[in-house]
XYZ file of C-alpha atoms in Angstrom:
766
model
C -23.298 10.106 -46.346
C -26.325 8.200 -47.621
C -29.228 6.762 -45.643
C -30.722 3.506 -46.781
C -34.541 3.282 -46.842
C -34.828 -0.426 -47.519
C -34.382 0.082 -51.276
C -31.432 -1.996 -52.468
C -31.053 0.138 -55.601
C -30.355 3.352 -53.708
C -26.535 3.492 -53.529
C -25.913 1.793 -56.872
C -28.243 4.115 -58.747
C -26.726 7.129 -57.027
C -23.311 6.223 -58.419
C -24.695 5.632 -61.921
C -26.618 8.881 -61.922
C -23.588 10.890 -60.780
C -21.583 9.313 -63.600
C -24.358 10.094 -66.047
C -24.521 13.734 -64.996
C -20.737 14.037 -65.190
C -20.796 12.683 -68.737
C -23.396 15.288 -69.559
C -20.738 17.954 -69.210
C -18.700 16.221 -71.934
C -21.212 14.918 -74.457
C -23.076 17.468 -76.658
C -25.827 15.043 -77.513
C -28.628 13.187 -75.763
C -27.803 9.889 -77.472
C -25.219 8.786 -74.933
C -27.567 9.794 -72.140
C -30.172 7.516 -73.636
C -27.697 4.650 -73.852
C -26.286 4.982 -70.340
C -29.428 5.856 -68.394
C -29.990 3.009 -65.923
C -33.397 1.507 -65.300
C -33.164 2.735 -61.692
C -31.646 6.177 -61.113
C -31.721 8.591 -58.251
C -30.661 12.069 -57.437
C -29.570 13.087 -53.964
C -30.493 16.569 -52.771
C -28.479 17.306 -49.651
C -29.885 16.777 -46.203
C -33.480 16.318 -47.365
C -32.399 13.047 -49.009
C -34.853 13.597 -51.852
C -34.889 10.680 -54.282
C -36.197 10.834 -57.813
C -36.130 7.426 -59.439
C -36.574 6.695 -63.120
C -38.284 3.798 -64.815
C -36.887 2.732 -68.200
C -34.987 4.745 -70.800
C -37.564 3.715 -73.362
C -40.043 6.035 -71.613
C -37.736 9.067 -71.905
C -37.817 11.234 -75.000
C -34.377 12.106 -76.307
C -35.695 15.477 -77.459
C -36.400 16.354 -73.806
C -32.667 16.470 -73.179
C -31.678 17.800 -76.554
C -31.146 21.527 -77.087
C -32.348 22.606 -80.557
C -29.300 24.774 -81.230
C -27.135 21.679 -80.932
C -25.454 22.936 -77.816
C -25.593 20.951 -74.596
C -26.386 22.563 -71.209
C -25.473 20.348 -68.237
C -27.789 22.293 -65.907
C -30.638 21.582 -68.322
C -29.883 17.878 -68.137
C -29.930 18.037 -64.323
C -33.240 19.810 -64.377
C -34.602 17.503 -67.015
C -33.718 14.456 -64.998
C -35.259 15.951 -61.875
C -38.515 16.741 -63.645
C -38.768 13.767 -65.955
C -37.782 10.816 -63.831
C -40.940 9.668 -62.024
C -40.420 8.850 -58.350
C -40.403 5.283 -57.150
C -41.963 4.035 -53.907
C -40.298 5.161 -50.714
C -40.484 3.001 -47.636
C -39.653 3.949 -44.044
C -39.449 1.475 -41.182
C -39.202 1.875 -37.438
C -37.779 -1.246 -35.820
C -38.675 -0.248 -32.256
C -42.406 0.009 -33.039
C -42.630 -2.485 -35.896
C -44.355 0.088 -38.124
C -43.579 0.594 -41.809
C -44.810 3.373 -44.119
C -44.656 3.225 -47.902
C -45.745 5.744 -50.559
C -45.888 5.105 -54.290
C -45.784 7.702 -57.068
C -49.243 6.569 -58.163
C -50.642 8.135 -54.980
C -51.168 4.980 -52.944
C -49.782 4.730 -49.411
C -49.536 1.800 -47.047
C -48.887 1.457 -43.320
C -48.043 -1.911 -41.827
C -48.018 -2.703 -38.111
C -45.962 -5.860 -37.804
C -46.818 -6.717 -34.187
C -50.544 -6.716 -34.858
C -50.180 -7.987 -38.454
C -52.360 -5.052 -39.540
C -52.305 -3.154 -42.826
C -53.725 0.293 -43.570
C -53.760 1.698 -47.079
C -55.324 4.449 -49.100
C -54.842 6.569 -52.170
C -54.557 10.242 -52.985
C -56.234 9.393 -56.259
C -53.713 11.533 -58.108
C -50.130 10.970 -59.267
C -47.452 12.321 -56.971
C -44.364 14.356 -57.764
C -41.380 15.600 -55.771
C -41.714 12.439 -53.699
C -38.893 12.478 -51.134
C -37.964 11.292 -47.658
C -36.891 13.642 -44.904
C -36.077 13.602 -41.210
C -36.333 15.921 -38.229
C -37.856 16.413 -34.815
C -40.922 18.156 -33.431
C -42.544 18.318 -29.990
C -43.585 14.654 -30.227
C -40.049 13.503 -30.962
C -37.658 12.476 -33.711
C -39.209 11.313 -36.947
C -38.687 10.342 -40.543
C -41.265 11.313 -43.098
C -42.252 11.086 -46.750
C -43.094 14.370 -48.469
C -44.868 14.685 -51.811
C -46.867 17.072 -53.925
C -49.969 16.556 -56.005
C -52.813 18.494 -57.600
C -56.398 18.452 -56.296
C -58.179 21.654 -57.349
C -54.776 23.268 -57.012
C -51.353 22.245 -55.713
C -51.052 20.551 -52.323
C -48.244 19.155 -50.235
C -48.758 15.933 -48.321
C -46.636 14.403 -45.575
C -46.710 11.066 -43.766
C -44.520 11.216 -40.674
C -43.320 8.152 -38.756
C -41.958 8.711 -35.250
C -39.044 6.933 -33.669
C -39.732 4.978 -30.467
C -43.454 5.843 -30.616
C -46.177 3.997 -32.572
C -47.460 7.286 -33.971
C -48.087 8.299 -37.586
C -48.923 11.907 -38.454
C -50.567 12.796 -41.764
C -50.676 16.371 -42.995
C -51.870 18.192 -46.066
C -51.011 21.798 -46.891
C -52.905 23.877 -49.440
C -50.347 25.718 -51.559
C -53.154 27.731 -53.106
C -56.725 28.418 -51.988
C -58.907 25.509 -53.068
C -62.218 23.790 -52.638
C -62.589 21.556 -49.583
C -62.438 18.305 -51.535
C -60.111 15.308 -51.549
C -59.525 14.717 -47.820
C -56.231 13.196 -46.704
C -55.786 10.584 -45.357
C -58.456 8.432 -46.917
C -58.066 4.837 -45.790
C -59.663 2.332 -48.130
C -58.129 -0.630 -46.299
C -57.773 -1.043 -42.545
C -58.116 -3.940 -40.098
C -61.605 -5.410 -40.162
C -63.760 -7.320 -37.698
C -62.825 -5.045 -34.793
C -64.826 -3.458 -32.000
C -65.218 0.296 -32.003
C -65.393 2.985 -29.314
C -66.238 6.606 -29.991
C -67.812 9.631 -28.340
C -70.878 11.568 -29.400
C -72.860 14.668 -28.496
C -73.078 16.651 -25.270
C -70.603 15.524 -22.592
C -69.031 13.250 -25.213
C -71.247 10.252 -24.472
C -69.377 7.008 -25.157
C -70.691 4.634 -27.814
C -69.695 1.291 -29.285
C -71.938 1.938 -32.301
C -71.847 5.592 -33.363
C -69.160 7.194 -35.516
C -69.444 10.885 -34.607
C -67.461 12.998 -37.046
C -65.794 15.145 -34.342
C -64.718 12.201 -32.167
C -61.547 10.155 -32.026
C -62.240 6.661 -33.322
C -60.791 3.712 -31.429
C -60.811 0.216 -32.962
C -59.717 -2.851 -30.989
C -59.783 -6.638 -30.982
C -60.588 -9.123 -28.214
C -56.939 -9.155 -27.074
C -56.798 -5.387 -26.677
C -54.734 -4.586 -29.758
C -55.941 -1.170 -30.836
C -55.599 1.680 -33.272
C -56.914 5.193 -32.835
C -57.407 7.878 -35.461
C -58.357 11.506 -34.871
C -57.730 15.062 -36.025
C -54.450 16.579 -34.858
C -55.320 20.203 -35.657
C -58.317 22.509 -36.262
C -60.323 20.327 -33.893
C -63.443 22.497 -33.831
C -64.005 22.149 -37.586
C -62.283 18.817 -38.301
C -64.249 15.797 -39.416
C -63.624 12.066 -39.667
C -66.097 10.210 -41.866
C -66.921 6.595 -42.634
C -68.207 6.109 -46.152
C -70.717 3.502 -47.239
C -67.959 1.623 -49.049
C -66.107 1.264 -45.737
C -63.365 3.856 -46.186
C -62.277 6.258 -43.443
C -61.510 9.808 -44.504
C -60.213 12.634 -42.343
C -60.211 16.340 -43.083
C -62.296 19.484 -42.611
C -66.074 19.446 -42.226
C -67.798 19.773 -45.610
C -69.862 22.701 -44.312
C -66.729 24.738 -44.964
C -66.584 24.959 -48.770
C -63.106 26.411 -49.327
C -59.739 26.383 -47.592
C -57.244 29.246 -47.835
C -53.699 29.232 -49.142
C -51.273 27.948 -46.511
C -53.983 26.062 -44.611
C -52.637 22.825 -43.123
C -54.651 19.999 -41.600
C -53.177 17.131 -39.622
C -54.477 13.700 -38.671
C -52.938 11.281 -36.185
C -52.947 7.491 -36.201
C -51.717 5.447 -33.228
C -51.303 1.672 -33.120
C -50.798 0.059 -29.711
C -50.843 -3.168 -27.754
C -53.575 -2.235 -25.299
C -56.655 -0.004 -25.313
C -55.515 2.264 -22.499
C -52.033 2.319 -23.975
C -53.504 3.547 -27.256
C -55.390 6.347 -25.479
C -52.340 7.397 -23.469
C -49.932 7.373 -26.419
C -52.410 9.269 -28.595
C -53.240 11.869 -25.957
C -49.647 12.616 -25.027
C -48.738 12.948 -28.706
C -51.555 15.466 -29.206
C -50.751 17.615 -26.181
C -47.040 17.478 -27.031
C -47.778 18.539 -30.593
C -49.950 21.453 -29.439
C -47.428 22.483 -26.783
C -49.816 22.086 -23.871
C -48.240 21.863 -20.429
C -50.304 19.102 -18.862
C -51.507 20.407 -15.477
C -50.776 18.353 -12.339
C -53.677 17.078 -10.241
C -53.244 19.984 -7.807
C -52.802 22.701 -10.439
C -55.455 25.049 -9.042
C -57.766 25.484 -6.059
C -60.535 23.586 -7.832
C -58.317 20.518 -8.179
C -56.483 20.734 -4.878
C -59.232 21.437 -2.340
C -62.710 20.308 -1.332
C -65.316 22.818 -2.542
C -69.005 23.669 -2.400
C -71.211 23.708 -5.528
C -74.509 25.433 -6.315
C -75.169 23.959 -9.773
C -78.060 21.768 -10.945
C -78.413 18.906 -8.465
C -77.093 20.891 -5.506
C -79.388 21.950 -2.683
C -79.231 25.645 -3.486
C -79.529 25.686 -7.271
C -81.808 28.720 -7.832
C -83.213 28.090 -4.333
C -81.442 29.913 -1.493
C -82.750 29.735 2.040
C -85.836 31.953 1.950
C -84.897 33.932 5.052
C -81.237 34.360 4.132
C -81.067 35.051 0.416
C -78.100 33.863 -1.606
C -75.322 35.794 0.099
C -76.690 34.888 3.523
C -77.078 31.219 2.574
C -73.512 30.939 1.307
C -72.080 32.720 4.329
C -74.037 30.356 6.594
C -72.625 27.375 4.678
C -69.127 28.729 5.167
C -69.858 28.908 8.878
C -71.094 25.293 8.793
C -67.755 24.205 7.346
C -65.871 26.223 9.959
C -67.944 24.915 12.857
C -67.171 21.332 11.825
C -63.488 22.084 11.224
C -63.764 21.287 7.509
C -61.579 23.631 5.444
C -63.607 25.060 2.549
C -61.427 25.504 -0.520
C -63.793 27.449 -2.802
C -67.461 28.126 -3.615
C -68.937 27.689 -7.099
C -71.524 30.229 -8.259
C -73.777 28.836 -10.963
C -75.906 30.633 -13.558
C -78.202 32.094 -10.916
C -75.558 34.690 -9.947
C -75.859 36.936 -13.045
C -78.859 38.642 -14.748
C -80.375 36.837 -17.748
C -82.924 37.313 -20.491
C -84.736 40.385 -21.761
C -85.658 41.481 -18.232
C -82.152 41.059 -16.811
C -83.568 38.754 -14.128
C -81.393 36.296 -12.202
C -84.407 33.976 -11.719
C -84.634 33.339 -15.481
C -83.428 29.765 -15.834
C -83.925 29.433 -19.591
C -82.301 32.520 -21.100
C -78.760 33.637 -21.797
C -76.476 36.166 -20.137
C -77.742 39.748 -20.141
C -74.584 41.050 -18.490
C -71.810 38.987 -16.982
C -71.751 40.671 -13.578
C -73.137 39.620 -10.193
C -76.815 40.493 -9.891
C -77.139 43.583 -7.699
C -80.258 42.251 -5.966
C -78.268 39.239 -4.765
C -74.958 40.961 -4.001
C -75.777 44.558 -3.195
C -72.130 45.587 -2.830
C -70.864 43.597 -5.809
C -69.042 40.321 -6.293
C -65.693 41.555 -4.998
C -67.172 42.670 -1.690
C -69.040 39.386 -1.264
C -65.938 37.304 -1.965
C -63.982 39.351 0.525
C -66.597 38.635 3.183
C -66.798 34.955 2.261
C -63.035 34.585 2.486
C -62.551 31.782 -0.057
C -61.915 31.772 -3.839
C -64.794 31.578 -6.305
C -65.515 29.408 -9.326
C -67.961 31.161 -11.666
C -70.286 29.716 -14.295
C -71.187 31.222 -17.681
C -73.908 30.506 -20.260
C -74.338 31.910 -23.774
C -75.142 35.553 -24.625
C -78.852 36.400 -24.670
C -80.408 37.899 -27.800
C -81.304 41.015 -25.766
C -77.858 41.506 -24.236
C -76.172 44.885 -24.792
C -73.018 42.904 -25.527
C -74.378 42.221 -29.005
C -73.884 45.907 -29.824
C -70.634 46.424 -27.915
C -68.570 43.432 -29.016
C -67.953 41.226 -32.025
C -70.381 38.313 -31.824
C -70.673 34.985 -33.591
C -73.767 32.904 -33.037
C -74.546 33.143 -29.331
C -71.021 33.831 -28.064
C -68.560 36.703 -28.068
C -65.396 36.213 -30.091
C -64.077 39.707 -29.423
C -60.869 39.696 -27.359
C -61.922 42.992 -25.715
C -64.890 41.226 -24.106
C -62.704 38.476 -22.705
C -60.157 40.962 -21.388
C -62.967 42.896 -19.693
C -64.747 40.011 -17.975
C -61.597 38.185 -16.872
C -60.306 41.369 -15.279
C -63.616 41.634 -13.423
C -63.311 38.008 -12.308
C -59.727 38.334 -11.133
C -60.614 41.437 -9.136
C -63.425 39.458 -7.453
C -61.215 36.554 -6.361
C -62.296 34.096 -9.074
C -59.764 31.322 -9.722
C -61.675 29.182 -12.268
C -64.032 30.214 -15.078
C -66.568 27.551 -16.094
C -67.901 27.785 -19.651
C -71.127 25.798 -19.822
C -73.535 24.884 -22.649
C -70.674 24.394 -25.115
C -72.470 21.589 -26.921
C -75.744 23.472 -27.415
C -76.488 27.188 -26.991
C -72.965 28.525 -26.364
C -71.872 27.999 -29.955
C -70.393 30.358 -32.550
C -71.131 30.279 -36.261
C -69.535 27.278 -37.932
C -66.605 28.524 -39.969
C -62.816 28.374 -39.951
C -62.274 31.414 -37.750
C -65.016 31.991 -35.154
C -64.919 28.721 -33.160
C -61.148 29.114 -32.772
C -61.424 32.803 -31.812
C -64.078 32.032 -29.197
C -62.010 29.409 -27.375
C -58.583 30.951 -28.055
C -59.533 34.370 -26.682
C -61.259 32.825 -23.677
C -58.214 30.753 -22.749
C -55.744 33.547 -23.512
C -57.494 36.200 -21.400
C -57.931 33.776 -18.497
C -54.302 32.690 -18.682
C -53.073 36.287 -18.470
C -54.863 36.577 -15.138
C -53.942 33.108 -13.849
C -57.555 31.953 -14.089
C -58.053 28.323 -15.071
C -60.888 27.132 -17.308
C -63.411 24.322 -17.034
C -65.448 23.133 -20.026
C -69.001 21.969 -19.342
C -71.451 20.231 -21.698
C -68.596 19.725 -24.180
C -68.812 17.970 -27.508
C -65.955 15.638 -28.492
C -64.398 18.518 -30.439
C -64.098 20.495 -27.193
C -62.273 17.621 -25.502
C -59.820 17.698 -28.418
C -59.562 21.491 -28.392
C -58.538 21.406 -24.722
C -55.213 19.925 -25.872
C -54.248 23.440 -27.011
C -54.591 25.226 -23.685
C -52.457 24.677 -20.599
C -54.990 26.488 -18.402
C -57.969 24.327 -19.390
C -57.517 22.071 -16.391
C -60.917 20.399 -15.886
C -63.803 19.166 -17.980
C -67.278 17.903 -17.036
C -67.567 14.430 -18.534
C -71.015 13.317 -17.334
C -74.479 14.796 -16.873
C -75.807 16.810 -13.934
C -75.967 15.454 -10.373
C -73.526 12.585 -9.982
C -75.111 9.242 -9.124
C -74.572 5.533 -9.922
C -76.521 5.873 -13.170
C -73.780 8.253 -14.351
C -70.840 6.050 -13.326
C -70.293 4.365 -16.695
C -70.461 7.642 -18.629
C -68.116 9.243 -16.113
C -65.464 6.533 -16.387
C -65.499 6.451 -20.196
C -65.475 10.247 -20.296
C -62.554 10.227 -17.864
C -60.699 7.942 -20.253
C -61.157 10.468 -23.065
C -60.377 13.587 -21.001
C -57.390 12.249 -19.100
C -55.680 11.122 -22.298
C -55.611 14.799 -23.281
C -54.189 16.097 -20.013
C -57.435 17.508 -18.620
C -58.902 16.351 -15.282
C -62.454 14.947 -15.251
C -65.195 16.445 -13.080
C -68.115 14.197 -12.163
C -70.446 16.993 -10.905
C -71.991 17.680 -7.530
C -73.148 15.066 -4.989
C -73.808 15.016 -1.244
C -71.083 14.436 1.332
C -72.762 11.375 2.890
C -72.736 9.465 -0.439
C -69.686 7.287 0.132
C -69.432 5.538 -3.262
C -69.827 8.844 -5.130
C -67.177 10.364 -2.875
C -64.793 7.464 -3.528
C -65.249 7.686 -7.290
C -64.829 11.454 -7.373
C -61.611 11.174 -5.369
C -60.265 8.345 -7.515
C -60.893 10.507 -10.578
C -58.023 12.728 -9.344
C -60.194 15.666 -10.436
C -62.357 18.065 -8.404
C -64.334 16.921 -5.367
C -67.322 19.152 -4.611
C -70.491 18.737 -2.557
C -73.855 20.508 -2.491
C -75.331 19.695 0.936
C -77.994 21.688 2.755
C -77.157 23.664 5.867
C -76.525 21.316 8.784
C -76.089 18.237 6.564
C -72.331 17.982 5.995
C -70.791 14.600 6.781
C -67.459 15.525 8.361
C -66.147 11.998 8.911
C -66.804 11.055 5.292
C -65.088 14.129 3.878
C -61.999 13.595 6.018
C -61.583 10.184 4.425
C -60.484 11.948 1.233
C -58.587 15.001 2.507
C -56.065 16.303 5.015
C -56.796 18.720 7.849
C -56.057 21.651 5.508
C -58.674 20.558 2.967
C -56.106 19.252 0.467
C -57.508 16.227 -1.380
C -55.478 13.015 -1.066
C -55.808 11.548 -4.542
C -54.115 9.181 -7.000
C -51.678 10.278 -9.702
C -54.064 9.655 -12.590
C -57.832 9.405 -13.170
C -59.733 6.185 -12.646
C -60.448 4.578 -16.049
C -61.952 1.269 -17.226
C -59.516 -1.620 -17.582
C -59.006 -2.994 -21.077
C -60.925 -6.146 -20.148
C -63.971 -4.087 -19.118
C -63.940 -2.123 -22.379
C -63.753 -5.355 -24.370
C -66.567 -6.993 -22.399
C -68.723 -3.874 -22.730
C -68.204 -3.955 -26.483
C -69.224 -7.609 -26.527
C -72.418 -6.997 -24.548
C -73.731 -5.396 -21.359
C -74.220 -7.054 -17.998
C -70.669 -7.661 -16.786
C -69.248 -5.776 -13.810
C -67.241 -2.658 -14.505
C -63.654 -2.805 -13.268
C -61.654 0.437 -13.321
C -58.264 1.323 -11.879
C -55.811 4.107 -11.149
C -52.503 4.313 -9.287
C -49.883 6.087 -7.194
C -46.343 5.712 -8.537
C -43.133 5.828 -6.504
C -40.350 5.226 -9.014
C -40.733 1.644 -10.211
C -43.204 0.922 -7.410
C -46.911 1.281 -8.246
C -49.854 1.027 -5.865
C -53.161 0.303 -7.601
C -56.660 1.416 -6.632
C -59.379 -0.714 -8.189
C -63.094 0.125 -8.145
C -65.603 -2.503 -9.317
C -69.392 -2.471 -9.460
C -72.101 -4.745 -10.790
C -74.386 -3.855 -13.693
C -76.483 -6.996 -13.863
C -76.670 -10.552 -12.633
C -72.950 -11.220 -13.130
C -71.112 -10.382 -9.867
C -67.749 -12.011 -10.580
C -64.634 -9.975 -11.307
C -61.141 -10.926 -12.376
C -58.037 -8.734 -12.089
C -55.138 -9.720 -14.336
C -51.897 -8.584 -12.739
C -50.224 -8.107 -16.106
C -52.964 -5.715 -17.215
C -52.500 -3.779 -13.994
C -48.803 -3.438 -14.789
C -47.776 -5.527 -11.782
C -45.250 -8.348 -11.604
C -44.276 -10.606 -8.746
C -46.171 -11.051 -5.515
C -48.798 -8.507 -4.467
C -51.220 -7.944 -1.621
C -54.865 -7.225 -2.489
C -56.743 -5.377 0.257
C -60.541 -5.067 0.242
C -61.350 -1.601 1.596
C -64.916 -2.582 2.519
C -64.222 -5.819 4.397
C -60.871 -4.777 5.863
C -59.322 -8.053 4.692
C -56.900 -9.047 1.987
C -54.924 -11.819 0.390
C -51.505 -12.488 -1.112
C -51.497 -13.132 -4.833
C -48.437 -14.615 -6.495
C -49.459 -15.001 -10.136
C -52.291 -14.983 -12.649
C -55.462 -13.150 -11.730
C -57.354 -12.077 -8.646
C -60.885 -13.497 -8.554
C -63.697 -12.126 -6.414
C -67.471 -11.914 -6.210
C -69.087 -8.574 -5.462
C -71.079 -8.906 -2.245
C -72.673 -5.456 -2.579
C -73.231 -2.819 -5.237
C -69.500 -2.075 -5.421
C -66.092 -3.120 -4.090
C -62.929 -1.094 -3.667
C -59.452 -2.658 -3.530
C -55.933 -1.416 -2.854
C -53.326 -3.568 -4.625
C -49.711 -3.180 -3.501
C -46.529 -5.077 -4.444
C -44.802 -6.965 -1.638
C -41.291 -5.537 -1.475
C -37.922 -7.141 -0.769
C -38.620 -6.703 2.931
C -41.602 -9.065 2.606
C -43.869 -6.153 3.618
C -46.648 -4.496 1.612
C -47.201 -0.937 2.838
C -50.855 0.043 2.337
C -50.441 3.612 3.586
C -52.818 5.707 5.703
C -55.533 3.492 7.181
C -58.043 6.372 7.284
C -57.720 7.646 3.724
C -59.608 6.312 0.702
C -56.492 6.813 -1.446
C -54.190 5.411 1.198
C -50.939 6.043 -0.686
C -51.856 9.360 -2.300
C -48.854 11.693 -2.695
C -50.376 14.375 -0.450
C -50.178 11.830 2.398
C -47.310 9.506 1.442
C -44.753 11.487 -0.533
C -42.099 8.755 -0.853
C -42.008 4.970 -0.633
C -39.074 2.617 -1.255
C -38.213 -0.970 -0.376
C -34.650 -2.280 -0.748
C -34.991 -4.847 1.997
C -36.182 -2.162 4.404
C -39.463 -0.461 3.612
C -39.121 3.313 3.971
C -42.178 5.588 4.065
C -42.344 9.398 4.175
C -45.630 10.541 5.741
C -46.964 14.091 5.238
C -49.136 15.786 7.885
C -51.584 18.666 7.578
C -51.760 21.537 10.094
C -52.862 20.323 13.508
C -52.585 16.622 12.625
C -50.719 15.035 15.521
C -50.946 11.378 14.482
C -51.982 9.151 11.585
C -52.227 5.374 11.342
C -49.876 3.546 8.977
C -50.967 0.023 8.037
C -49.923 -2.810 5.797
C -49.305 -6.513 5.292
C -46.464 -8.514 6.837
C -46.113 -12.300 7.450
C -45.108 -11.407 11.005
C -45.174 -8.297 13.143
C -42.629 -5.875 11.661
C -39.980 -3.853 13.415
C -40.914 -0.180 13.033
C -38.558 2.780 13.609
C -38.856 6.506 13.005
C -35.963 8.295 11.282
C -37.994 11.483 11.648
C -41.045 11.944 13.867
C -42.278 9.287 16.272
C -43.973 5.889 16.154
C -45.979 4.021 18.770
C -45.914 0.267 19.340
C -47.240 -1.613 16.317
C -50.331 -3.810 16.653
C -50.716 -6.970 14.618
C -53.672 -9.059 13.411
C -52.183 -12.560 13.111
C -55.241 -13.849 11.273
C -55.122 -11.335 8.431
C -51.394 -10.521 8.786
C -52.142 -6.797 8.961
C -50.177 -4.395 11.128
C -51.057 -0.885 12.316
C -48.845 1.736 13.873
C -49.542 5.285 15.042
C -47.167 7.827 13.471
C -46.495 11.399 14.637
C -44.727 14.168 12.677
C -41.334 15.730 13.196
C -40.719 19.491 13.191
C -41.162 19.730 9.402
C -44.642 18.124 9.503
C -43.238 14.882 8.094
C -42.390 11.474 9.490
C -39.930 9.027 7.940
C -40.728 5.462 8.953
C -38.579 2.361 8.380
C -40.041 -1.138 8.557
C -38.397 -4.530 8.358
C -38.993 -8.065 9.635
């Protein structure tokens, strides 16, 4: 069975070549071979479908096939043909994505994206041999690929892989012998021009429309949102993408590493998509699939699932406990504050103050590295385990780099300012598990907490950290990451959170947070905005919409109970969306064109085909007008747009929703109107009114059916929504009170009580 790769000579040449080889068994001379050899010939090698295609017989030497003794060896002819016939271009096409890949024996390769009318091309710069197509499947999915070999300071094997049903291309190069780090692949000398660019640079992965950081993914896009994204797909901590002065893009290993060993393989991924966010999502899922990461849900650990208290920079008690209480006394008093107000405390974060630092092993030292990674005995006289037992909630613990005076430098294998030795990581994670620690936070990754730059140490540092934590069911948070650390997180299922913006969350960090969330969430890691105070409503809304951690740093006696209960249940479980809040395509495009426009970002809760949208918008200049395109939000048909601040809404049937921001920000809930004519908005007292921890199921087949979830001690919640007239409300489980109806705004409200299983199933119709 033969597969056609868009080359009309394939089957015909196969027949001619088989005839030619058969004749070789009969003819003791190369003359007939020379006469019968077709201009286009191919040999088929089993399931790999390798094709070797000749040019003209005039270019073949008869002596190559002629045995000096006058005898003819058919196996020699087969081998001669295989070695002598130069390969012809191979082309693969994927109809579902409109992408075509072609490789020529000269070393040039071309990728065409039909839907965007874009062309990418480059050259190995060397002739290719053993050029052949293949097919298979990996964690990303089924693919076809083109495999070839070439010489660049030694033999190498290159592959360009085209996936079925996904607009993803994977390049790889394998070093068949140790060689100098030269000749990166791919090297794109032609790619779509005149596009905007988005990348990430430096500590926290700061977004930029100008910079081309070598360890960042590079996104290019046009004014309609068509986009392509290129990044490393392996060896993230040492990979490099470069833009040359002549305009080419090359991807490979950082030039600070002079040689690469035999068997070393580097991969690069290219994604082409109709939509900026679509490009990020497709790219990120391909990377985590390829690495084998199990993407954690938004309630994967205590840090993600519960409200917590933070003591890091920007919090009230960062290196400053209450003078009369000390640190243990201060934290126990805070726990009592939470209890007195009836606010469940999920965890407490201990920042760098909790361990001794510097040459004097002093916890006060705010500028030095770790002396020993244990709780300071002057702060916790009975040790960390005893303190956690008294506190009664899990801990999240912070870590810096290793100080130059630390005894660890003599006990463990070091690299730069970090320990790469697995024995160290086994030791400290066992200590943490014994002390009730559920999340380990590695800080200063982009500065002081760095190993030597080589092929082995950066991988050992992060691999051993993740591996030791995973054995003890401890999750990991990266802080002060570089773009390479974002990418590296795609390897580890227990790296669940990542700080994406600078210390102390405030409106001046909002832009950085949202763009960082876009980067992190693509890779299956949940963004953390950093600490703020419980009374800061817009910060609280944004943190909750991020679907990541929500943590406050208030002083004793300052907790805002009513505000916190807007984002959680009675058991402290955060009611959040399914996915992090990220900028809409239109906001990214307008930001690339010039500052001053409002930011519009969105996230969602999904119930089968039904999606509820949460939209957060804020002004950044004189322009206060916003526009929400339903198509960009993934919505069709008639929807209801509810303004959380004003308590009013409107029905929108087509096109875009227009509004002017009356304050510094606006928050909207956008819900499709179902077959019943009703738009269920969810819990009237929750910021994320249709979050899965509150509304677990929602359907509408002419009757709107809602499953409400209650926390311990919650005896009633208020369900609200839009209806042209007062709806009929019944409880299939639990109880409902009489609905109230605002005829002016067409909004209904009904009190709902749980059944025996702490759920209520409500049916609404008109």
